Amino acid sequence: MTALVAIRTHRWGPDAARLHAQLAPVLGDRLVTAFHGTPPADLPLAAVALDDAWLSANGLRGPADWGWRCGDYFLYALRPACPGVDHYWLIEPDVLFTGDPAGFFAATEALAQDVLGVRVGPMRADHRFSRGLPGMAHHRAIFALVRFSGRAIDRLFALRQAYAAGPTGPRFFANNDEVFCFSHALADPDLTVGSLADLVPDWFADDAVQTDPDILDETLAGRSRPGVFHPVRSRDSFRGALAARLAGNTGFLRAMAPSLALQSEDDLAAIARDVARESLAALRAARPHPPA
């Protein structure tokens, strides 16, 4: 069976470059990137791009964060752009393989399941994305490393288009790729679903594919035993992601809008300096010990 592997991203940074360096010698022209937005001109591999125009042309709904939440949209773009293969992998840039990744793809090549995730399991029925899919059992698997057959993509694409045209409002719209894809795949008696941790257990012995916390790539340097890890970041990527996470915890500010309206630019700058000071103290307190 043939498989195409796509690095799914919206920017070509150090993590994407690291993953490309790992996979390109193994996969050659079977490696592409599925890119949200306009790809840089100097990418080292072929790109399949998605943007708002693609979204409209394909009858899909685009919540504000669709490029992150709706990872399955990238499958629907890959399928017509790269036809003639049996299976399509989506791998996020913060996935890292230890050992030779050729062994991973050799071990999974013979797997015939339509849908593969690292660990497929139940999703809470009271989750807001689950609530947008009533009348069915809810399942999930971390979408950082998944594989879908062409026929599974075709069926899910049709379901997504029908769902986009349906009555579900934005609050409970199931823009989450995990719950939409794995719930519908397991509800389809003609599709088969498997968990990679069960099928190729040597690669997942460390239970190291999670949503967090971030792992610095340098801590895995020199490790020769096969394994898959996520999320793994370079030092620069880690700093940027942590800063964005700290700065993004601002939902409470909406209730303060009347008071913020009375703050001058100097007042806001002073608040930001206070935040920086308090954040630095919190980071130092959370660090177990200073680096040697």
XYZ file of C-alpha atoms in Angstrom:
292
model
C 0.000 0.000 0.000
C 1.149 3.531 -0.755
C 1.021 6.373 1.730
C 1.534 10.116 1.528
C 2.837 11.970 4.567
C 1.950 15.625 5.132
C 3.482 17.961 7.687
C 0.517 20.079 8.783
C 1.432 23.634 9.723
C 0.748 27.346 9.298
C 4.384 28.454 9.532
C 7.706 26.920 8.554
C 9.722 27.275 11.736
C 12.459 25.266 13.464
C 10.129 22.441 14.500
C 8.804 21.903 10.959
C 12.367 22.054 9.616
C 13.473 19.438 12.166
C 10.634 17.076 11.223
C 11.347 17.567 7.526
C 15.028 16.752 8.095
C 14.006 13.522 9.818
C 11.461 12.388 7.251
C 12.747 13.606 3.868
C 15.563 11.015 3.596
C 13.021 8.266 4.329
C 10.036 9.432 2.282
C 11.407 11.486 -0.594
C 8.601 12.886 -2.756
C 5.998 11.101 -0.626
C 6.475 13.935 1.906
C 4.594 17.232 1.443
C 3.307 19.990 3.668
C -0.366 20.840 4.159
C -0.112 24.565 4.754
C -2.709 26.921 6.238
C -2.250 30.236 4.461
C 0.309 31.203 1.842
C 3.384 28.940 1.921
C 6.813 30.605 1.820
C 8.472 30.527 -1.586
C 11.574 28.787 -0.244
C 9.913 25.693 1.216
C 12.065 22.569 0.718
C 9.085 20.396 -0.300
C 5.797 20.552 -2.190
C 2.925 22.350 -0.477
C -0.859 21.950 -0.532
C -2.304 25.260 0.655
C -5.608 25.999 2.380
C -7.128 29.426 2.882
C -10.539 31.025 3.328
C -11.205 30.871 -0.412
C -10.582 27.094 -0.356
C -12.953 26.839 2.608
C -15.769 28.620 0.772
C -15.220 26.688 -2.442
C -15.604 23.400 -0.588
C -18.724 24.212 1.411
C -17.062 24.066 4.826
C -17.646 26.278 7.821
C -14.688 28.255 9.134
C -14.681 29.194 12.812
C -12.028 31.726 13.782
C -9.480 29.060 14.671
C -10.318 26.536 11.946
C -6.702 26.167 10.790
C -5.816 24.766 14.206
C -9.008 23.054 15.342
C -10.149 21.566 12.029
C -7.167 19.426 11.152
C -9.327 17.130 9.066
C -9.815 19.971 6.553
C -6.204 19.382 5.520
C -7.075 15.800 4.586
C -9.860 17.033 2.309
C -7.373 19.303 0.526
C -4.695 16.612 0.245
C -6.998 14.001 -1.271
C -7.644 15.704 -4.656
C -4.254 17.435 -4.744
C -2.348 14.168 -4.261
C -4.502 11.351 -5.691
C -3.497 7.772 -6.301
C -2.343 6.807 -2.804
C -4.038 4.503 -0.311
C -3.434 6.375 2.940
C -2.682 9.926 4.048
C -0.690 10.760 7.169
C -0.990 14.111 8.954
C 1.928 14.899 11.264
C 2.295 18.126 13.206
C 5.701 19.837 13.404
C 6.047 19.211 17.148
C 6.203 15.439 16.633
C 9.680 13.934 16.999
C 10.845 10.423 16.115
C 13.742 8.856 17.958
C 15.540 6.012 16.263
C 15.176 5.700 12.496
C 11.702 6.830 11.363
C 12.038 4.431 8.419
C 11.287 1.693 10.923
C 8.062 3.371 11.956
C 6.733 3.648 8.409
C 7.855 0.120 7.585
C 5.989 -1.177 10.652
C 2.788 0.658 9.719
C 2.855 0.011 5.971
C 1.052 -3.327 6.276
C -1.687 -1.957 8.554
C -4.922 -1.926 6.583
C -7.154 0.045 8.957
C -8.945 3.027 7.446
C -8.237 5.288 10.403
C -5.281 5.213 12.781
C -4.613 7.355 15.840
C -2.111 6.916 18.623
C -4.694 6.028 21.251
C -8.349 6.011 20.299
C -10.629 6.421 23.285
C -13.912 7.861 24.536
C -14.608 11.585 24.550
C -16.756 13.150 27.271
C -20.345 13.532 26.157
C -20.610 16.859 27.999
C -17.656 18.418 26.164
C -18.832 21.393 24.119
C -17.679 19.794 20.854
C -19.388 16.524 21.738
C -22.596 18.435 22.430
C -22.557 19.533 18.805
C -22.767 15.872 17.709
C -25.877 14.553 19.455
C -27.185 11.028 19.095
C -23.855 9.231 18.713
C -21.019 7.828 20.799
C -18.082 10.221 21.082
C -14.446 9.244 20.576
C -11.114 10.991 20.156
C -7.396 10.564 19.485
C -4.689 13.227 19.546
C -4.593 14.627 16.011
C -0.844 15.291 15.984
C -0.206 11.910 14.328
C -3.033 10.280 12.353
C -3.527 8.257 9.173
C -6.690 8.056 7.055
C -7.504 5.972 4.014
C -8.763 7.694 0.878
C -12.237 6.257 1.290
C -12.405 7.378 4.926
C -11.490 10.902 3.851
C -14.191 10.868 1.170
C -16.856 9.818 3.679
C -15.772 12.299 6.333
C -15.614 15.128 3.773
C -19.236 14.523 2.784
C -20.246 14.430 6.447
C -18.374 17.669 7.146
C -20.080 19.422 4.255
C -23.504 18.273 5.427
C -22.677 19.283 8.995
C -21.505 22.724 7.871
C -24.878 23.288 6.217
C -26.768 22.136 9.313
C -28.309 24.089 12.180
C -25.594 23.751 14.853
C -24.614 27.200 16.101
C -21.064 28.456 16.656
C -20.973 27.729 20.401
C -21.350 23.957 20.019
C -20.172 23.526 16.442
C -17.856 20.488 16.429
C -14.856 22.182 14.879
C -12.651 19.810 16.866
C -11.017 17.370 14.424
C -10.590 14.590 16.982
C -14.176 14.186 18.071
C -15.664 14.711 14.604
C -13.435 12.232 12.761
C -13.099 9.453 15.288
C -16.742 9.540 16.382
C -17.970 9.291 12.793
C -15.362 6.726 11.746
C -16.297 4.408 14.615
C -19.983 4.894 13.848
C -19.447 3.705 10.248
C -19.666 -0.118 10.049
C -17.666 -0.124 6.809
C -14.645 1.709 8.248
C -11.996 0.139 10.446
C -10.224 2.069 13.187
C -7.044 1.152 15.043
C -4.777 2.495 17.794
C -1.113 2.767 16.864
C -0.042 2.205 20.452
C -1.581 -1.273 20.246
C -0.514 -2.069 16.678
C 3.118 -0.890 16.831
C 3.666 -0.754 20.606
C 7.465 -0.497 20.490
C 7.145 3.035 19.123
C 4.809 4.184 21.907
C 6.230 2.407 24.939
C 6.901 5.688 26.746
C 3.316 6.981 26.489
C 4.974 10.141 25.181
C 2.324 11.382 22.721
C 0.270 13.808 24.802
C -1.218 17.285 24.447
C 1.257 18.754 26.941
C 3.628 19.532 28.571
C 6.104 20.649 25.924
C 9.371 18.697 25.715
C 12.620 20.383 24.653
C 14.099 18.534 21.688
C 17.602 18.732 23.172
C 16.534 16.433 26.023
C 15.955 13.659 23.460
C 19.184 14.169 21.527
C 21.220 11.013 21.166
C 18.351 8.710 22.067
C 18.547 5.725 19.717
C 15.630 3.636 20.984
C 12.597 3.923 18.685
C 9.901 6.219 19.944
C 7.419 8.932 19.001
C 7.151 12.061 21.153
C 4.747 15.014 21.174
C 4.751 17.939 21.772
C 8.481 18.504 21.204
C 9.853 21.997 20.599
C 13.162 23.681 19.938
C 14.286 26.178 22.561
C 13.087 29.166 20.501
C 9.783 27.470 19.726
C 9.295 26.620 23.397
C 9.834 30.222 24.446
C 7.396 31.515 21.856
C 4.716 28.953 22.692
C 5.003 29.585 26.430
C 4.840 33.349 25.971
C 1.771 33.005 23.743
C 0.094 30.740 26.286
C 0.762 33.155 29.139
C -0.368 36.153 27.117
C -3.405 34.328 25.751
C -5.033 33.852 29.153
C -6.933 37.121 28.834
C -10.608 36.184 28.573
C -11.329 37.931 31.880
C -10.363 41.288 30.325
C -13.688 41.505 28.506
C -15.442 42.219 31.794
C -12.954 45.033 32.479
C -13.582 46.896 29.218
C -15.207 49.963 30.880
C -12.220 50.420 33.190
C -9.696 49.701 30.452
C -11.328 52.391 28.322
C -10.099 54.944 30.889
C -6.469 53.778 30.705
C -3.995 55.786 28.660
C -1.279 54.202 26.527
C 1.170 54.947 29.330
C -1.149 53.225 31.810
C -1.324 50.128 29.607
C 2.455 50.087 29.201
C 2.856 50.303 32.988
C 0.448 47.385 33.454
C 2.386 45.366 30.873
C 5.640 46.026 32.756
C 4.006 44.861 35.975
C 2.778 41.713 34.193
C 6.292 41.047 32.895
C 7.740 41.389 36.401
C 5.138 39.101 37.948
C 5.476 36.576 35.117
C 9.248 36.423 35.551
C 8.812 35.739 39.262
C 6.305 32.972 38.511
C 8.601 31.376 35.913
C 11.526 31.390 38.340
C 9.368 29.855 41.057
C 8.171 27.106 38.697
C 11.697 26.229 37.524
C 13.021 23.340 39.671
C 16.606 24.642 39.593
C 18.666 27.043 37.466
C 20.603 25.504 34.563
C 24.186 24.573 35.316
